[in-house]
Amino acid sequence: MEDRQIIELFKERSEQAISELSKKYGPLCRSVAFGILKDERDAEECANDAFLGAWNTIPPFEPENLQTYVLKLIRNQAIKRYEANTAMKRNSIYDVALDELEDCFPDASSVEDEVEAKEVARAINRFLETLDKQDRIMFIRRYWKAETVESLAAELNRTNHYISVRLSRIRERLKKYLKKEGIFL
Amino acid sequence: MKRDKITEALSGLDEKYIDEALNFNQEKTDAKTGDNTGKHRNKAVIYRWIAIAAGFVLVLTAVSTVIAIKAEEAEYNKALAFFEQNYLSVEGLDRADIKKAYKEIISGRYEGEDVSEVIKKVIPGYEIADSAINDPLVTGEPDSLNEQATWIRVNKALGRDRGYNFTIKWKRKEVPDKDGNMTIGPLEKSIVTCTKDDVAIWTAEIEKMHVDTLYIKRTSVGTLIWGLYQDRPVQYGKLICVDDNGKIIWEKCYENSSDPETVRAVLESKNGTIAVFSLRTVTEDTGKEYSKRIDNKIGISIIDKDGRELSYKSFEEKGSFGIDNAVLCKDGFLLACTRKSTPVIYMLASDGSVEREMSLDSEDFDYKITDMIEYGENFILSAYAYPHTESNDYSRDVLKLLTYCVSHKQEMKNDTENASELVKACYGLYSDELLELAKENFTAVMFLCNKDTGEFEAFYSVKDSWSGEFSLSEDGKLQWFTISVSDIAYVPQYNSCSLIVFGNVLCNVIDEEGCLTNRRNTGKGDQLRR
């Protein structure tokens, strides 16, 4: 079913909307959640929460891109659940990816120098525009979707070593870019 | 915390990049056949830029601290300029206060009372109301507006009904999917709770029907709840009456052998009967997954206090987008529909038969009705006008603005530097010219509808605004809410776009003589999204 039709079902408050959404984006949603949580049952529950989130927000909100909207919902759900479940443990792909990224951000020397998360997001978006397509895809899949290096290598038909080196160089560029933009955390 | 900010920032990444990355699989075959020399060339380019960038590292490190300080100074100067441009005093405000007040004003989120006076003066589009007392904004005075009003709210209840509130919870079944994993399933029931003064009075469980607070109304026969009953493959509209103990005392089902009929509006008549307005979408089987809509049939059923149908009438409404509003009139009803881009008001007799059809039509403008209310002998409509278009699209009221945005995208990218924080927060593009076009695009109009002649007369119009709803003040005056356009953001995305028009909600107070007595800024904001 087309996204537009699914949204119409939501607007009509037809429960078929949820089953169609689950049919179309369920596997992708679960894979995004699993990347963060490393637990199938948790990932499944997150997916259900995300679908319910879509039900509660559509209408009045009408996403222009349904896939991206739902994935954002599930990612947020997964992160919340991850933070609740694993306060001490650090063993998920998501955690490792965040570790990598954290090093890119220069430390602020004082509280006043810290910038807001929105400003950081804008800076990253501008940085992504400077990358070529493959690098950009690698970045998003690694740090937004929390995909493993192995999975990325398979997707892009490259070796694990190539992906690791490439990501390292992207992070290096990001670090320099953020310093130049005055983005401190 | 650094990590938290990074997590939050990642949630704000541009959707077009996310879409690109997630849909990469579909382009994998194309990428494989791509030019390999291009990859090598790209590699060389990247190494070159890395080398150049490395050469600037030392210099950048030295100036980075200066840049951070400059960023804060730029923000403060911006706030200061805003105050100066709007003739606001900064007396008694320190640097942090000035920046905070500026942020609150432009974002529309106010946390402290100290900015309330600032808000009244600086919100774009606000007009001082004092000079408008006893001076209508437009010519033309109503015949008689000094009768006791009969206030009957149209079907826009927000779950509140004379002090009663309704909250709803939905319980879904868990069902196995094709792999045997348990997943979210169909709705099992809606649980409706009625409260008054925060005390729960009753709770009712409605099986297999999604209930929303918009579709609940208290009447003298009980609380009426309507919605779509779904038990695959069966689905039909249903109206349920619940007593003050939460017990379902009767149900009325709108079952049809072909297309489902849904209840869209419910009114209690003065003689104690209930008028139910339903919509049946007549469809044609196309042989595909979805059917094609042919037309709508509007049904009016009159039922008694025990749920028995006394009469049923229906008529075809060609090309209609459905029922917008319903309101009682002296002997019957008024029903507002939208036929393509033209609002149509049907005057119905007490048994539901159509007596007259009135349309709001103009050569230069199209209208959208946002509220309707009975007031004495007349009907007042809240609507807004926008440039006439042949389009039937949902975004037809901003079509002119979207056309501008598509053809001026590049210039807008340059102008966005001057955009407000509100626009930047939604990653939108902006230009002063677009904002002016947006203001010209909307004119809020309050119409008086003469029941005898069927003619609409412009009563009040407000430029640069779209229309809201009516309400009644405590001293019996009509309050008409309009939204004054204050900002606009055009958000182009990967394969679509959206337009967000921001506005400030103003309350126009009109007395029984038809004079505007007050116009005040409510301090609230609103948005129109397409």
XYZ file of C-alpha atoms in Angstrom:
715
model
C 0.000 0.000 0.000
C 1.212 3.497 -0.816
C 2.262 5.753 2.048
C -0.423 8.253 1.140
C -3.102 5.570 1.489
C -1.762 4.490 4.861
C -1.885 8.086 6.071
C -5.488 8.330 4.877
C -6.284 5.269 6.957
C -4.784 6.998 9.976
C -6.866 10.073 9.308
C -9.984 7.935 9.048
C -8.968 6.310 12.366
C -9.069 2.915 10.757
C -7.045 0.330 12.655
C -6.043 -1.120 9.322
C -3.553 1.777 9.286
C -1.448 0.110 11.957
C -1.446 -3.288 10.310
C -0.502 -1.774 6.954
C 2.240 0.285 8.568
C 3.542 -2.785 10.351
C 3.438 -4.823 7.170
C 5.351 -2.226 5.192
C 7.884 -0.922 7.685
C 7.864 -3.471 10.481
C 11.042 -5.352 9.493
C 13.018 -2.136 8.954
C 11.761 -0.683 12.228
C 12.722 -3.807 14.141
C 16.184 -3.803 12.604
C 16.771 -0.180 13.655
C 15.635 -0.959 17.182
C 17.662 -4.170 17.324
C 20.798 -2.272 16.338
C 20.435 -0.226 19.480
C 18.962 -2.743 21.905
C 20.455 -6.052 20.785
C 17.347 -7.817 22.000
C 14.599 -9.080 19.708
C 11.783 -8.856 22.183
C 12.709 -5.302 23.177
C 12.989 -4.383 19.507
C 9.546 -5.835 18.847
C 8.010 -3.903 21.720
C 9.679 -0.715 20.519
C 8.210 -1.262 17.096
C 4.746 -1.609 18.605
C 5.266 1.540 20.661
C 6.373 3.406 17.553
C 3.263 2.325 15.644
C 1.130 3.453 18.539
C 3.066 6.714 18.532
C 2.164 7.149 14.882
C -1.483 6.375 15.699
C -1.524 9.021 18.405
C 0.051 11.724 16.266
C -1.533 11.170 12.854
C -3.731 13.181 12.580
C -3.290 16.080 13.140
C 0.326 15.660 12.091
C 0.716 14.397 8.529
C 4.300 13.361 7.744
C 5.620 14.129 4.309
C 7.834 11.048 4.478
C 6.124 8.274 6.391
C 9.099 5.914 6.434
C 11.456 8.464 7.928
C 8.836 9.602 10.427
C 8.210 6.100 11.713
C 11.908 5.331 11.885
C 12.498 8.457 13.912
C 9.760 7.356 16.290
C 11.228 3.930 16.731
C 14.748 5.204 17.131
C 13.637 7.527 19.898
C 11.740 4.707 21.572
C 14.744 2.405 21.317
C 17.082 5.004 22.783
C 14.731 5.620 25.699
C 14.465 1.930 26.382
C 18.197 1.497 26.043
C 18.852 4.262 28.557
C 16.371 2.723 30.951
C 17.650 -0.835 30.598
C 21.370 -0.424 30.342
C 22.475 2.324 32.670
C 25.622 0.391 33.607
C 26.159 -2.011 30.729
C 27.806 -0.768 27.569
C 27.687 -3.567 25.089
C 25.425 -2.509 22.235
C 26.440 -1.348 18.825
C 24.705 1.917 19.562
C 26.952 2.540 22.560
C 30.110 1.783 20.630
C 29.007 4.074 17.804
C 28.311 6.888 20.240
C 31.755 6.392 21.775
C 33.303 6.913 18.358
C 31.287 10.026 17.695
C 31.819 11.555 21.099
C 35.493 11.991 20.351
C 34.660 14.230 17.397
C 33.187 16.942 19.541
C 35.651 19.348 21.090
C 35.155 20.028 24.790
C 33.792 23.376 25.790
C 35.971 25.279 28.193
C 32.937 26.619 30.048
C 29.185 26.161 30.277
C 28.613 29.354 28.318
C 30.550 27.978 25.398
C 28.378 24.877 25.089
C 25.953 24.938 22.221
C 22.438 23.562 22.083
C 21.680 20.211 20.512
C 19.746 21.915 17.694
C 22.816 23.885 16.753
C 24.833 20.679 16.770
C 22.266 19.041 14.505
C 22.441 21.960 12.095
C 26.221 21.764 12.051
C 26.161 18.033 11.354
C 23.636 18.568 8.563
C 25.919 21.156 6.985
C 28.848 18.781 7.366
C 26.907 15.950 5.722
C 26.333 18.184 2.726
C 30.097 18.360 2.219
C 30.443 14.567 2.048
C 30.026 12.457 -1.049
C 27.045 10.154 -1.122
C 28.766 6.989 -0.003
C 30.414 8.661 2.956
C 27.142 10.232 3.937
C 25.344 6.915 3.793
C 28.062 5.348 5.905
C 27.797 8.072 8.486
C 24.006 7.884 8.802
C 23.900 4.137 8.893
C 26.647 3.895 11.471
C 25.684 6.689 13.838
C 21.985 7.185 13.306
C 20.927 3.599 12.599
C 23.758 2.022 14.691
C 24.677 -0.493 12.014
C 27.737 -2.682 12.487
C 30.867 -2.293 10.397
C 30.289 -5.821 9.056
C 26.783 -4.983 7.915
C 27.968 -1.787 6.245
C 30.773 -3.648 4.488
C 28.290 -6.167 3.128
C 25.881 -3.445 2.001
C 28.548 -1.410 0.253
C 30.478 -4.356 -1.103
C 33.660 -3.415 0.747
C 35.955 -4.982 3.292
C 35.537 -4.371 7.027
C 38.924 -2.677 7.073
C 37.903 -0.269 4.328
C 34.744 0.725 6.205
C 36.620 1.190 9.499
C 39.246 3.378 7.888
C 36.673 5.352 5.955
C 34.589 6.030 9.063
C 37.703 7.084 10.911
C 38.497 9.626 8.205
C 34.927 10.933 8.221
C 35.121 11.405 11.970
C 38.404 13.228 11.587
C 36.832 15.577 9.067
C 33.846 16.077 11.334
C 36.090 16.942 14.236
C 37.870 19.595 12.213
C 34.626 20.906 10.864
C 33.084 21.272 14.302
C 36.133 23.100 15.606
C 35.969 25.469 12.677
C 32.236 26.077 13.315
C 32.838 26.713 16.987
C 30.715 23.797 18.123
C 31.702 22.836 21.641
C 29.992 20.380 23.971
C 25.836 15.866 29.130
C 27.847 15.562 25.957
C 26.499 12.156 25.049
C 22.894 13.253 25.553
C 23.386 16.246 23.303
C 24.910 14.094 20.595
C 21.969 11.700 20.867
C 19.536 14.581 20.658
C 21.418 16.132 17.754
C 21.321 12.884 15.803
C 17.533 12.917 16.146
C 17.564 16.259 14.349
C 19.376 15.126 11.227
C 17.858 16.155 7.928
C 15.295 13.620 6.769
C 16.616 13.693 3.234
C 19.919 12.212 4.364
C 18.205 9.547 6.435
C 15.984 8.681 3.501
C 18.983 8.514 1.194
C 20.865 6.183 3.508
C 17.971 3.870 4.289
C 16.875 3.535 0.678
C 20.380 2.863 -0.499
C 19.540 -0.806 -1.132
C 17.313 0.158 -4.007
C 20.132 1.984 -5.706
C 22.746 -0.637 -5.023
C 22.474 -2.124 -8.541
C 22.921 1.282 -10.125
C 25.859 2.092 -7.878
C 27.571 -1.148 -8.914
C 27.447 -0.178 -12.554
C 28.742 3.308 -11.771
C 32.004 4.733 -13.018
C 34.934 3.305 -11.083
C 37.269 6.019 -12.217
C 34.913 8.395 -10.517
C 35.602 6.624 -7.214
C 39.349 6.963 -7.665
C 38.972 10.588 -8.648
C 36.807 11.220 -5.597
C 39.408 9.557 -3.424
C 42.124 11.801 -4.796
C 39.980 14.862 -4.250
C 39.243 13.861 -0.684
C 42.917 13.280 0.124
C 43.747 16.644 -1.341
C 41.182 18.392 0.809
C 42.305 16.515 3.880
C 45.825 17.718 3.209
C 44.648 21.295 2.784
C 42.494 21.080 5.890
C 45.390 19.684 7.881
C 47.400 22.724 6.916
C 44.829 24.975 8.592
C 44.509 23.029 11.831
C 46.882 25.172 13.828
C 45.232 28.373 12.692
C 41.732 27.057 13.425
C 42.672 25.960 16.917
C 43.937 29.416 17.685
C 40.746 31.175 16.612
C 38.200 28.630 17.877
C 37.882 30.234 21.286
C 37.370 33.620 19.713
C 34.622 32.166 17.488
C 32.734 30.783 20.491
C 32.751 34.153 22.216
C 31.714 35.882 19.005
C 28.729 33.503 18.645
C 27.342 34.584 22.026
C 27.975 38.219 21.212
C 26.171 37.871 17.883
C 23.168 36.366 19.666
C 23.074 39.204 22.178
C 23.374 41.849 19.459
C 20.526 40.249 17.562
C 18.333 40.354 20.636
C 19.304 43.966 21.289
C 18.489 44.964 17.719
C 15.079 43.284 18.038
C 14.303 45.341 21.134
C 15.421 48.548 19.466
C 13.451 47.929 16.277
C 10.290 47.403 18.276
C 10.840 50.370 20.619
C 11.238 48.218 23.688
C 13.116 49.297 26.744
C 15.870 47.099 28.109
C 15.866 48.928 31.403
C 16.181 46.525 34.283
C 17.112 43.601 32.020
C 20.588 42.122 32.075
C 22.313 40.390 29.163
C 20.811 36.995 29.934
C 17.304 38.479 30.411
C 17.450 40.224 27.049
C 18.525 37.047 25.254
C 15.918 34.977 27.101
C 13.074 37.400 26.384
C 14.056 37.540 22.719
C 14.076 33.724 22.456
C 10.699 33.437 24.161
C 9.063 36.063 21.969
C 10.202 34.622 18.683
C 9.543 31.021 19.689
C 6.137 31.790 21.175
C 6.963 29.881 24.344
C 6.691 32.129 27.349
C 7.920 31.086 30.729
C 7.971 34.270 32.765
C 5.415 36.968 33.416
C 8.001 39.674 32.907
C 7.768 39.272 29.120
C 3.961 39.654 28.947
C 4.139 43.396 28.409
C 6.847 42.910 25.819
C 4.733 40.380 23.995
C 1.784 42.766 23.663
C 3.895 45.304 21.876
C 6.178 43.309 19.650
C 4.163 40.477 18.123
C 3.844 41.261 14.398
C 0.315 41.756 13.191
C -1.085 42.977 16.509
C -3.228 46.068 16.348
C -4.150 48.300 19.223
C -7.819 47.673 19.900
C -8.708 50.901 21.697
C -9.305 52.878 18.541
C -11.631 50.197 17.227
C -14.240 50.544 19.956
C -17.612 51.501 18.436
C -15.909 51.613 15.082
C -16.491 48.491 12.982
C -13.550 47.407 10.940
C -15.639 47.372 7.787
C -18.833 49.041 6.696
C -22.133 47.284 6.975
C -24.037 46.870 10.201
C -26.086 43.890 11.092
C -29.852 44.144 11.313
C -30.414 42.689 14.699
C -27.865 41.236 16.956
C -29.351 42.323 20.220
C -31.525 39.303 20.794
C -30.697 36.750 23.373
C -28.218 34.430 21.791
C -28.903 30.777 21.364
C -25.476 29.369 21.714
C -25.167 25.962 20.313
C -21.658 24.842 19.713
C -20.932 23.098 16.508
C -19.320 19.719 16.459
C -15.897 20.833 17.597
C -15.991 19.631 21.165
C -12.579 19.061 22.620
C -13.851 16.606 25.141
C -15.304 19.404 27.240
C -19.039 19.779 27.665
C -20.302 22.218 30.285
C -17.723 21.299 32.862
C -17.552 17.625 31.949
C -14.357 16.205 30.547
C -13.727 12.945 28.777
C -10.560 10.921 28.622
C -10.066 7.834 26.547
C -7.757 4.843 26.659
C -7.488 2.290 23.886
C -6.782 -1.388 24.444
C -5.460 -3.453 21.553
C -5.283 -7.181 21.130
C -2.023 -9.017 20.672
C -2.069 -11.321 17.702
C 0.613 -13.545 16.139
C 2.113 -12.435 12.861
C 3.009 -14.817 10.032
C 6.215 -15.801 11.847
C 4.351 -16.586 15.024
C 5.662 -13.511 16.862
C 3.119 -11.593 18.906
C 2.429 -8.174 17.495
C 0.002 -5.297 17.904
C -3.388 -6.254 16.624
C -6.819 -4.772 16.142
C -8.485 -2.544 18.648
C -10.206 -4.506 21.394
C -12.018 -1.626 23.059
C -12.030 2.059 23.897
C -12.388 2.921 27.582
C -14.135 6.258 28.073
C -14.070 8.035 31.434
C -16.248 11.027 32.208
C -15.021 13.428 34.881
C -16.330 16.595 36.426
C -14.081 18.821 38.528
C -11.437 16.117 38.163
C -13.667 13.522 39.797
C -14.457 10.417 37.727
C -18.192 9.989 37.353
C -18.453 7.009 35.086
C -16.443 4.731 32.845
C -17.759 2.896 29.820
C -16.100 0.291 27.631
C -16.903 0.457 23.933
C -16.021 -2.744 22.079
C -14.218 -2.612 18.723
C -14.796 1.054 18.133
C -12.120 3.731 18.142
C -13.489 6.626 20.168
C -12.147 10.150 20.109
C -13.085 13.051 22.373
C -14.218 14.934 19.282
C -17.064 12.447 18.872
C -18.682 12.614 22.291
C -21.594 14.830 23.269
C -23.698 15.090 26.401
C -27.424 15.431 25.789
C -30.586 15.198 27.848
C -31.010 11.541 26.823
C -27.466 10.564 27.835
C -23.935 10.864 26.560
C -23.737 10.107 22.864
C -20.588 8.535 21.482
C -20.060 7.815 17.825
C -17.421 6.255 15.648
C -16.603 3.426 13.273
C -17.210 -0.098 14.502
C -14.639 -2.498 13.051
C -14.605 -6.257 13.267
C -12.937 -7.416 10.080
C -14.276 -7.698 7.500
C -17.305 -5.889 8.860
C -17.250 -2.173 9.544
C -19.997 0.400 9.971
C -20.845 3.622 11.741
C -22.286 3.363 15.196
C -23.944 5.674 17.683
C -24.052 4.669 21.350
C -25.946 6.220 24.231
C -24.422 5.934 27.706
C -26.237 6.866 30.900
C -24.746 8.666 33.906
C -23.644 5.359 35.378
C -21.577 4.450 32.324
C -24.079 1.865 31.177
C -24.776 1.562 27.461
C -28.523 1.984 27.154
C -28.847 1.752 23.383
C -26.863 1.499 20.204
C -27.706 2.440 16.668
C -25.793 0.830 13.842
C -25.488 2.246 10.334
C -25.035 -0.995 8.525
C -25.156 -1.094 4.780
C -24.594 -3.962 2.477
C -22.108 -2.039 0.342
C -20.271 1.062 1.554
C -19.782 1.948 5.205
C -21.790 4.833 6.558
C -20.053 6.895 9.221
C -21.576 9.290 11.709
C -20.127 12.769 11.296
C -22.233 15.061 13.484
C -24.900 14.689 16.157
C -27.275 17.345 17.446
C -30.010 17.348 20.053
C -33.133 19.005 18.716
C -35.275 21.271 20.830
C -38.050 18.673 20.894
C -35.728 16.126 22.485
C -35.030 14.033 19.410
C -31.532 13.412 18.141
C -30.435 14.357 14.626
C -27.627 12.244 13.278
C -25.693 13.337 10.175
C -23.872 10.559 8.435
C -21.747 10.178 5.372
C -21.634 7.239 3.052
C -18.828 7.241 0.515
C -20.034 5.470 -2.575
C -17.172 3.617 -4.193
C -16.466 1.620 -7.322
C -14.407 -1.536 -7.299
C -11.327 -0.900 -9.440
C -9.944 -4.405 -9.124
C -6.931 -2.994 -7.275
C -6.134 -2.772 -3.581
C -8.265 0.325 -3.119
C -11.634 1.347 -4.474
C -12.339 4.554 -6.291
C -14.629 7.072 -4.624
C -17.609 8.019 -6.752
C -19.483 10.394 -4.502
C -20.863 11.011 -1.079
C -24.359 10.441 0.219
C -25.339 12.468 3.215
C -27.818 10.842 5.547
C -29.950 12.497 8.193
C -31.655 10.238 10.675
C -33.936 11.493 13.410
C -34.027 9.179 16.381
C -35.906 9.311 19.657
C -34.532 9.137 23.187
C -34.617 5.341 23.083
C -32.577 5.116 19.909
C -35.470 4.286 17.609
C -35.236 5.768 14.146
C -38.180 8.040 13.396
C -37.077 9.080 9.918
C -34.166 8.777 7.543
C -33.405 10.863 4.508
C -30.389 11.032 2.285
C -29.196 13.131 -0.612
C -26.192 13.035 -2.863
C -23.446 15.558 -2.442
C -21.332 15.428 -5.566
C -17.622 16.033 -5.265
C -17.894 16.825 -1.602
C -15.141 16.552 0.922
C -17.726 15.590 3.530
C -19.530 17.257 6.381
C -17.678 20.076 8.114
C -20.249 21.344 10.580
C -23.833 21.021 11.732
C -25.903 23.397 13.796
C -29.544 23.732 14.882
C -31.636 26.402 13.361
C -35.134 27.323 14.508
C -37.116 24.572 12.885
C -34.413 22.405 11.432
C -30.706 22.328 10.814
C -27.868 23.891 8.922
C -25.252 21.594 7.514
C -21.930 22.885 6.199
C -20.074 20.878 3.595
C -17.235 21.664 1.253
C -17.892 20.900 -2.400
C -14.500 20.987 -4.065
C -13.285 24.410 -2.933
C -16.686 25.946 -2.299
C -18.339 25.813 1.099
C -21.990 24.837 0.792
C -24.592 25.286 3.491
C -27.701 23.142 3.355
C -30.776 24.325 5.180
C -32.688 21.261 6.317
C -36.188 20.890 7.701
C -36.769 19.170 11.028
C -37.218 15.799 9.284
C -33.959 16.224 7.366
C -35.315 17.141 3.954
C -33.327 19.755 2.041
C -35.089 23.115 1.906
C -32.385 25.316 0.501
C -28.812 25.244 -0.619
C -26.517 28.230 -0.131
C -22.980 28.462 -1.375
C -20.191 30.799 -0.540
C -18.902 31.651 -3.964
C -16.823 34.389 -5.472
C -14.934 34.901 -8.706
C -11.715 36.024 -7.099
C -11.663 34.093 -3.864
C -12.295 30.683 -2.435
C -13.347 30.259 1.153
C -12.843 27.805 3.926
C -15.317 27.755 6.802
C -13.687 27.170 10.156
C -16.704 27.600 12.458
C -20.409 28.238 12.417
C -22.778 29.343 15.129
C -26.421 30.225 15.529
C -26.978 33.673 16.977
C -30.538 34.895 17.366
C -32.191 35.006 13.959
C -29.003 34.626 12.011
C -26.048 32.433 11.464
C -22.535 33.627 11.834
C -19.800 31.923 9.900
C -16.092 32.161 10.529
C -14.171 31.701 7.305
C -11.073 32.808 5.530
C -10.602 33.792 1.924
C -7.664 32.808 -0.234
C -6.932 33.367 -3.940
C -9.238 31.421 -6.237
C -7.803 28.227 -7.692
C -9.124 25.357 -9.785
C -7.113 22.898 -7.724
C -8.888 20.439 -5.442
C -5.741 19.647 -3.535
C -5.656 19.792 0.252
C -3.052 22.560 -0.034
C -5.128 24.670 -2.393
C -5.382 27.526 0.094
C -1.602 28.048 -0.012
C -1.084 27.105 -3.645
C 0.094 30.586 -4.552
C 2.695 30.465 -1.794
C 3.939 27.022 -2.759
C 4.269 28.119 -6.383
C 6.396 31.038 -5.273
C 8.578 28.822 -3.084
C 9.295 26.309 -5.832
C 10.395 29.008 -8.278
C 12.315 31.140 -5.770
C 14.050 28.456 -3.774
C 17.550 29.686 -4.503
C 16.845 33.302 -3.512
C 15.151 32.058 -0.370
C 18.249 30.085 0.564
C 20.150 33.359 0.598
C 17.468 35.235 2.535
C 17.160 32.564 5.203
C 20.091 34.136 7.022
C 17.610 36.788 8.125
C 14.965 34.292 9.172
C 13.685 34.066 12.716
C 14.748 31.337 15.107
C 11.258 29.885 14.679
C 11.919 29.294 10.996
C 15.433 28.026 11.546
C 14.193 25.631 14.203
C 12.194 23.775 11.573
C 15.050 23.956 9.041
C 12.922 26.082 6.799
C 13.653 28.570 4.047
C 12.343 32.093 4.246
C 12.174 35.386 2.468
C 10.575 38.741 3.296
C 8.712 38.569 0.004
C 7.225 35.188 0.918
C 6.024 36.542 4.256
C 4.330 39.452 2.489
C 2.680 37.053 0.065
C 1.480 34.937 2.977
C -0.111 37.957 4.621
C -1.842 38.908 1.372
C -2.969 35.318 0.883
C -5.295 35.188 3.861
C -8.231 37.341 4.853
C -10.360 36.247 7.769
C -14.028 36.969 7.251
C -16.983 36.722 9.569
C -20.161 36.273 7.539
C -23.719 36.853 8.487
C -26.005 34.401 6.769
C -29.552 35.557 6.199
C -31.829 32.559 6.705
C -34.648 34.019 4.626
C -32.707 35.130 1.546
C -29.906 32.606 1.793
C -27.374 35.313 1.090
C -24.033 35.745 2.757
C -23.046 39.255 3.775
C -19.507 40.202 4.729
C -19.698 41.342 8.290
C -16.143 41.799 9.442
C -12.921 41.122 7.654
C -9.426 41.048 8.988
C -6.476 41.303 6.652
C -3.325 39.232 6.930
C -5.146 36.626 8.986
C -6.889 33.313 8.751
C -9.988 32.511 10.757
C -10.509 30.491 13.892
C -13.545 29.606 15.971
C -16.268 31.325 17.954
C -16.938 31.289 21.621
C -19.118 33.183 24.064
C -17.625 35.416 26.734
C -18.927 35.351 30.282
C -20.896 38.539 29.692
C -22.606 37.215 26.580
C -20.481 38.742 23.858
C -19.379 36.981 20.732
C -15.691 36.170 20.625
C -14.232 35.529 17.236
C -10.691 34.216 17.077
C -8.484 35.136 14.152
C -4.867 34.254 13.566
C -2.608 37.009 12.319
C 0.199 35.811 10.029
C 3.541 36.517 11.655
C 6.074 34.178 10.083
C 6.465 31.479 7.493
C 8.803 28.597 6.755
C 9.132 26.612 3.571
C 10.648 23.225 4.303
C 11.844 21.398 1.188
C 12.500 17.734 1.827
C 13.869 14.849 -0.145
C 10.902 14.238 -2.410
C 8.272 16.587 -1.062
C 7.906 19.803 0.870
C 5.876 21.455 3.547
C 4.824 24.993 4.288
C 4.293 26.215 7.830
C 2.552 29.519 8.382
C 2.865 30.871 11.924
C 0.389 33.251 13.453
C -0.671 34.980 16.636
C -4.157 34.290 17.941
C -6.221 37.419 18.415
C -9.605 37.597 20.073
C -12.125 39.959 18.497
C -14.962 40.742 20.884
C -18.255 41.867 19.395
C -21.230 43.046 21.430
C -24.957 42.575 20.809
C -25.028 45.722 18.705
C -22.513 44.247 16.335
C -19.728 46.591 17.338
C -16.186 45.550 17.904
C -15.495 46.400 21.517
C -12.104 44.897 21.986
C -9.344 43.213 20.127
C -6.660 41.592 22.166
C -3.690 39.386 21.668
C -4.278 36.106 23.499
C -0.532 35.491 23.732
C -0.991 32.146 22.010
C 0.385 31.068 18.692
C -1.043 28.839 16.009
C 0.206 27.225 12.849
C -1.197 26.268 9.527
C 0.675 23.337 7.993
C 0.387 22.101 4.472
